[in-house]
Amino acid sequence: MRIIVLGAAAGGGYPQWNSACAVGRRAWARDPNGPWRTQASLAVSGDGDRWTLLNASPDLRSQILATAALQPKHAPRHSPITSVVLTNGDVDHIAGLLTLRESHRFRLFASRRILAVLAANPIFDVLDPACVERCPLELNQPVTLAGGLTLTAFPVPGKVALYLEQAEVAIGGETEDTIGLEVGDGRKSFFYVPGCAAMSADLAARLRQAGLVFFDGTLWTDDEMIRAEVGSKTGARMGHMSVFGPEGSLVALGALDIDRKVLIHINNTNPILLEDSPERREVEAAGFEVAFDGMEIVL
Ligand code: MLT
Ligand code: MN
């Protein structure tokens, strides 16, 4: 199984178009220790020919341009992309669907809740239903993907997409607004959890002793965006557990005997983006990797 990180940044990418925070300024200056990253997505294949996208980021077109495996292989029209799976309805995970119009046949997998969000927005009708089959994922029910892969969706504490928030926002519910994915080839498997509000006992049990986990690395600390003066929300309010701290992912995942832990969906304010930062050293000393665009893992 081949896994390619198409993008490793959170929504907005790194740098974000309107952000000149301290970490962002390093990227705008083209500092080699702050390499640019596009918005989070993985491509995975069991046979090297047929590829599944885990989320469709607004940067999908540039990600395809940067990734030979995803480019057309024969005339007159072709794409190796056979399936797309969504982990939630956030803009950074669904806007790339609009790039996939043009009558290409693929299957689109998401929870019923997220398929309903897409169905309620006619712009997604650019994906012609004659070509794009929308397939509901039942939690904990494995489905087969083209190219010899098995996909299993599972609940992850989360919240509704930002643009669907109402006055009262429930955070941390396992409502199928946010799911995690396990992808396997019958021999090995890995987990993709780019958004997670908290480490529940069920999630910890599922991830324990995994070979490879890509996990929510949005913020280093909960109040990072407030301190950087780029926003008023904590990570908790956005539905993201932080990397650092007693409730953070370094501690939570560090306790689970996972072989390979890769942080992804990293916000443009997060100092782990900087290769020379103390926070990056701390993450690496704890046995974690920081995903980057073009990172490839063969399982
Ligand atoms: C998130 O990960 O919290 C969302 O992508 C936020 C957003 O929609 O901008
Ligand atoms: Mn996001």
JSON list of N, CA and C in Angstrom, two decimals, residues 249-283:
[
{"chain": "A", "resi": 249, "resn": "SER", "atom": "N", "xyz": [-2.25, 15.66, 22.26]},
{"chain": "A", "resi": 249, "resn": "SER", "atom": "CA", "xyz": [-2.05, 14.42, 21.51]},
{"chain": "A", "resi": 249, "resn": "SER", "atom": "C", "xyz": [-0.69, 13.78, 21.77]},
{"chain": "A", "resi": 250, "resn": "LEU", "atom": "N", "xyz": [0.32, 14.58, 22.16]},
{"chain": "A", "resi": 250, "resn": "LEU", "atom": "CA", "xyz": [1.61, 13.94, 22.47]},
{"chain": "A", "resi": 250, "resn": "LEU", "atom": "C", "xyz": [1.45, 12.96, 23.61]},
{"chain": "A", "resi": 251, "resn": "VAL", "atom": "N", "xyz": [0.73, 13.39, 24.64]},
{"chain": "A", "resi": 251, "resn": "VAL", "atom": "CA", "xyz": [0.50, 12.50, 25.78]},
{"chain": "A", "resi": 251, "resn": "VAL", "atom": "C", "xyz": [-0.47, 11.39, 25.40]},
{"chain": "A", "resi": 252, "resn": "ALA", "atom": "N", "xyz": [-1.58, 11.78, 24.76]},
{"chain": "A", "resi": 252, "resn": "ALA", "atom": "CA", "xyz": [-2.64, 10.79, 24.50]},
{"chain": "A", "resi": 252, "resn": "ALA", "atom": "C", "xyz": [-2.16, 9.69, 23.55]},
{"chain": "A", "resi": 253, "resn": "LEU", "atom": "N", "xyz": [-1.52, 10.06, 22.46]},
{"chain": "A", "resi": 253, "resn": "LEU", "atom": "CA", "xyz": [-1.06, 9.04, 21.51]},
{"chain": "A", "resi": 253, "resn": "LEU", "atom": "C", "xyz": [0.21, 8.36, 22.01]},
{"chain": "A", "resi": 254, "resn": "GLY", "atom": "N", "xyz": [1.00, 9.14, 22.79]},
{"chain": "A", "resi": 254, "resn": "GLY", "atom": "CA", "xyz": [2.26, 8.58, 23.30]},
{"chain": "A", "resi": 254, "resn": "GLY", "atom": "C", "xyz": [2.03, 7.37, 24.19]},
{"chain": "A", "resi": 255, "resn": "ALA", "atom": "N", "xyz": [0.82, 7.28, 24.76]},
{"chain": "A", "resi": 255, "resn": "ALA", "atom": "CA", "xyz": [0.52, 6.19, 25.69]},
{"chain": "A", "resi": 255, "resn": "ALA", "atom": "C", "xyz": [0.01, 4.94, 24.97]},
{"chain": "A", "resi": 256, "resn": "LEU", "atom": "N", "xyz": [-0.09, 4.99, 23.64]},
{"chain": "A", "resi": 256, "resn": "LEU", "atom": "CA", "xyz": [-0.83, 3.92, 22.96]},
{"chain": "A", "resi": 256, "resn": "LEU", "atom": "C", "xyz": [0.03, 2.92, 22.19]},
{"chain": "A", "resi": 257, "resn": "ASP", "atom": "N", "xyz": [1.34, 3.00, 22.34]},
{"chain": "A", "resi": 257, "resn": "ASP", "atom": "CA", "xyz": [2.21, 1.99, 21.74]},
{"chain": "A", "resi": 257, "resn": "ASP", "atom": "C", "xyz": [2.01, 1.90, 20.22]},
{"chain": "A", "resi": 258, "resn": "ILE", "atom": "N", "xyz": [1.96, 3.08, 19.60]},
{"chain": "A", "resi": 258, "resn": "ILE", "atom": "CA", "xyz": [1.77, 3.16, 18.14]},
{"chain": "A", "resi": 258, "resn": "ILE", "atom": "C", "xyz": [3.15, 3.24, 17.49]},
{"chain": "A", "resi": 259, "resn": "ASP", "atom": "N", "xyz": [3.37, 2.45, 16.42]},
{"chain": "A", "resi": 259, "resn": "ASP", "atom": "CA", "xyz": [4.70, 2.43, 15.78]},
{"chain": "A", "resi": 259, "resn": "ASP", "atom": "C", "xyz": [5.07, 3.79, 15.20]},
{"chain": "A", "resi": 260, "resn": "ARG", "atom": "N", "xyz": [4.17, 4.34, 14.39]},
{"chain": "A", "resi": 260, "resn": "ARG", "atom": "CA", "xyz": [4.52, 5.56, 13.66]},
{"chain": "A", "resi": 260, "resn": "ARG", "atom": "C", "xyz": [3.39, 6.57, 13.80]},
{"chain": "A", "resi": 261, "resn": "LYS", "atom": "N", "xyz": [3.70, 7.72, 14.37]},
{"chain": "A", "resi": 261, "resn": "LYS", "atom": "CA", "xyz": [2.69, 8.75, 14.65]},
{"chain": "A", "resi": 261, "resn": "LYS", "atom": "C", "xyz": [3.05, 9.99, 13.83]},
{"chain": "A", "resi": 262, "resn": "VAL", "atom": "N", "xyz": [2.14, 10.41, 12.96]},
{"chain": "A", "resi": 262, "resn": "VAL", "atom": "CA", "xyz": [2.42, 11.52, 12.05]},
{"chain": "A", "resi": 262, "resn": "VAL", "atom": "C", "xyz": [1.37, 12.60, 12.26]},
{"chain": "A", "resi": 263, "resn": "LEU", "atom": "N", "xyz": [1.79, 13.80, 12.63]},
{"chain": "A", "resi": 263, "resn": "LEU", "atom": "CA", "xyz": [0.85, 14.92, 12.81]},
{"chain": "A", "resi": 263, "resn": "LEU", "atom": "C", "xyz": [0.55, 15.56, 11.46]},
{"chain": "A", "resi": 264, "resn": "ILE", "atom": "N", "xyz": [-0.72, 15.86, 11.24]},
{"chain": "A", "resi": 264, "resn": "ILE", "atom": "CA", "xyz": [-1.17, 16.42, 9.95]},
{"chain": "A", "resi": 264, "resn": "ILE", "atom": "C", "xyz": [-2.30, 17.41, 10.23]},
{"chain": "A", "resi": 265, "resn": "HIS", "atom": "N", "xyz": [-2.73, 18.16, 9.20]},
{"chain": "A", "resi": 265, "resn": "HIS", "atom": "CA", "xyz": [-3.75, 19.21, 9.39]},
{"chain": "A", "resi": 265, "resn": "HIS", "atom": "C", "xyz": [-3.20, 20.23, 10.40]},
{"chain": "A", "resi": 266, "resn": "ILE", "atom": "N", "xyz": [-2.06, 20.84, 10.03]},
{"chain": "A", "resi": 266, "resn": "ILE", "atom": "CA", "xyz": [-1.32, 21.71, 10.94]},
{"chain": "A", "resi": 266, "resn": "ILE", "atom": "C", "xyz": [-1.63, 23.16, 10.59]},
{"chain": "A", "resi": 267, "resn": "ASN", "atom": "N", "xyz": [-2.07, 23.91, 11.58]},
{"chain": "A", "resi": 267, "resn": "ASN", "atom": "CA", "xyz": [-2.49, 25.29, 11.34]},
{"chain": "A", "resi": 267, "resn": "ASN", "atom": "C", "xyz": [-1.28, 26.20, 11.09]},
{"chain": "A", "resi": 268, "resn": "ASN", "atom": "N", "xyz": [-1.51, 27.26, 10.33]},
{"chain": "A", "resi": 268, "resn": "ASN", "atom": "CA", "xyz": [-0.41, 28.17, 9.94]},
{"chain": "A", "resi": 268, "resn": "ASN", "atom": "C", "xyz": [0.23, 28.89, 11.12]},
{"chain": "A", "resi": 269, "resn": "THR", "atom": "N", "xyz": [-0.39, 28.82, 12.29]},
{"chain": "A", "resi": 269, "resn": "THR", "atom": "CA", "xyz": [0.20, 29.44, 13.50]},
{"chain": "A", "resi": 269, "resn": "THR", "atom": "C", "xyz": [1.06, 28.47, 14.30]},
{"chain": "A", "resi": 270, "resn": "ASN", "atom": "N", "xyz": [1.06, 27.19, 13.94]},
{"chain": "A", "resi": 270, "resn": "ASN", "atom": "CA", "xyz": [1.64, 26.16, 14.80]},
{"chain": "A", "resi": 270, "resn": "ASN", "atom": "C", "xyz": [3.16, 26.10, 14.63]},
{"chain": "A", "resi": 271, "resn": "PRO", "atom": "N", "xyz": [3.93, 26.34, 15.71]},
{"chain": "A", "resi": 271, "resn": "PRO", "atom": "CA", "xyz": [5.39, 26.39, 15.57]},
{"chain": "A", "resi": 271, "resn": "PRO", "atom": "C", "xyz": [6.02, 25.06, 15.17]},
{"chain": "A", "resi": 272, "resn": "ILE", "atom": "N", "xyz": [5.30, 23.94, 15.23]},
{"chain": "A", "resi": 272, "resn": "ILE", "atom": "CA", "xyz": [5.92, 22.68, 14.76]},
{"chain": "A", "resi": 272, "resn": "ILE", "atom": "C", "xyz": [6.15, 22.70, 13.26]},
{"chain": "A", "resi": 273, "resn": "LEU", "atom": "N", "xyz": [5.55, 23.68, 12.56]},
{"chain": "A", "resi": 273, "resn": "LEU", "atom": "CA", "xyz": [5.82, 23.82, 11.12]},
{"chain": "A", "resi": 273, "resn": "LEU", "atom": "C", "xyz": [7.26, 24.24, 10.86]},
{"chain": "A", "resi": 274, "resn": "LEU", "atom": "N", "xyz": [7.89, 24.85, 11.86]},
{"chain": "A", "resi": 274, "resn": "LEU", "atom": "CA", "xyz": [9.25, 25.37, 11.69]},
{"chain": "A", "resi": 274, "resn": "LEU", "atom": "C", "xyz": [10.27, 24.32, 12.10]},
{"chain": "A", "resi": 275, "resn": "GLU", "atom": "N", "xyz": [11.13, 23.97, 11.17]},
{"chain": "A", "resi": 275, "resn": "GLU", "atom": "CA", "xyz": [12.05, 22.86, 11.41]},
{"chain": "A", "resi": 275, "resn": "GLU", "atom": "C", "xyz": [13.09, 23.17, 12.48]},
{"chain": "A", "resi": 276, "resn": "ASP", "atom": "N", "xyz": [13.27, 24.45, 12.79]},
{"chain": "A", "resi": 276, "resn": "ASP", "atom": "CA", "xyz": [14.26, 24.81, 13.80]},
{"chain": "A", "resi": 276, "resn": "ASP", "atom": "C", "xyz": [13.63, 25.27, 15.12]},
{"chain": "A", "resi": 277, "resn": "SER", "atom": "N", "xyz": [12.34, 24.96, 15.34]},
{"chain": "A", "resi": 277, "resn": "SER", "atom": "CA", "xyz": [11.69, 25.46, 16.56]},
{"chain": "A", "resi": 277, "resn": "SER", "atom": "C", "xyz": [11.85, 24.46, 17.71]},
{"chain": "A", "resi": 278, "resn": "PRO", "atom": "N", "xyz": [11.85, 24.96, 18.94]},
{"chain": "A", "resi": 278, "resn": "PRO", "atom": "CA", "xyz": [11.89, 24.04, 20.09]},
{"chain": "A", "resi": 278, "resn": "PRO", "atom": "C", "xyz": [10.68, 23.11, 20.11]},
{"chain": "A", "resi": 279, "resn": "GLU", "atom": "N", "xyz": [9.54, 23.61, 19.64]},
{"chain": "A", "resi": 279, "resn": "GLU", "atom": "CA", "xyz": [8.34, 22.76, 19.63]},
{"chain": "A", "resi": 279, "resn": "GLU", "atom": "C", "xyz": [8.53, 21.58, 18.67]},
{"chain": "A", "resi": 280, "resn": "ARG", "atom": "N", "xyz": [9.15, 21.83, 17.52]},
{"chain": "A", "resi": 280, "resn": "ARG", "atom": "CA", "xyz": [9.42, 20.73, 16.58]},
{"chain": "A", "resi": 280, "resn": "ARG", "atom": "C", "xyz": [10.36, 19.70, 17.22]},
{"chain": "A", "resi": 281, "resn": "ARG", "atom": "N", "xyz": [11.37, 20.22, 17.93]},
{"chain": "A", "resi": 281, "resn": "ARG", "atom": "CA", "xyz": [12.30, 19.29, 18.60]},
{"chain": "A", "resi": 281, "resn": "ARG", "atom": "C", "xyz": [11.56, 18.45, 19.64]},
{"chain": "A", "resi": 282, "resn": "GLU", "atom": "N", "xyz": [10.62, 19.09, 20.32]},
{"chain": "A", "resi": 282, "resn": "GLU", "atom": "CA", "xyz": [9.88, 18.37, 21.37]},
{"chain": "A", "resi": 282, "resn": "GLU", "atom": "C", "xyz": [9.00, 17.27, 20.77]},
{"chain": "A", "resi": 283, "resn": "VAL", "atom": "N", "xyz": [8.36, 17.60, 19.65]},
{"chain": "A", "resi": 283, "resn": "VAL", "atom": "CA", "xyz": [7.50, 16.62, 18.97]},
{"chain": "A", "resi": 283, "resn": "VAL", "atom": "C", "xyz": [8.34, 15.42, 18.49]}
]
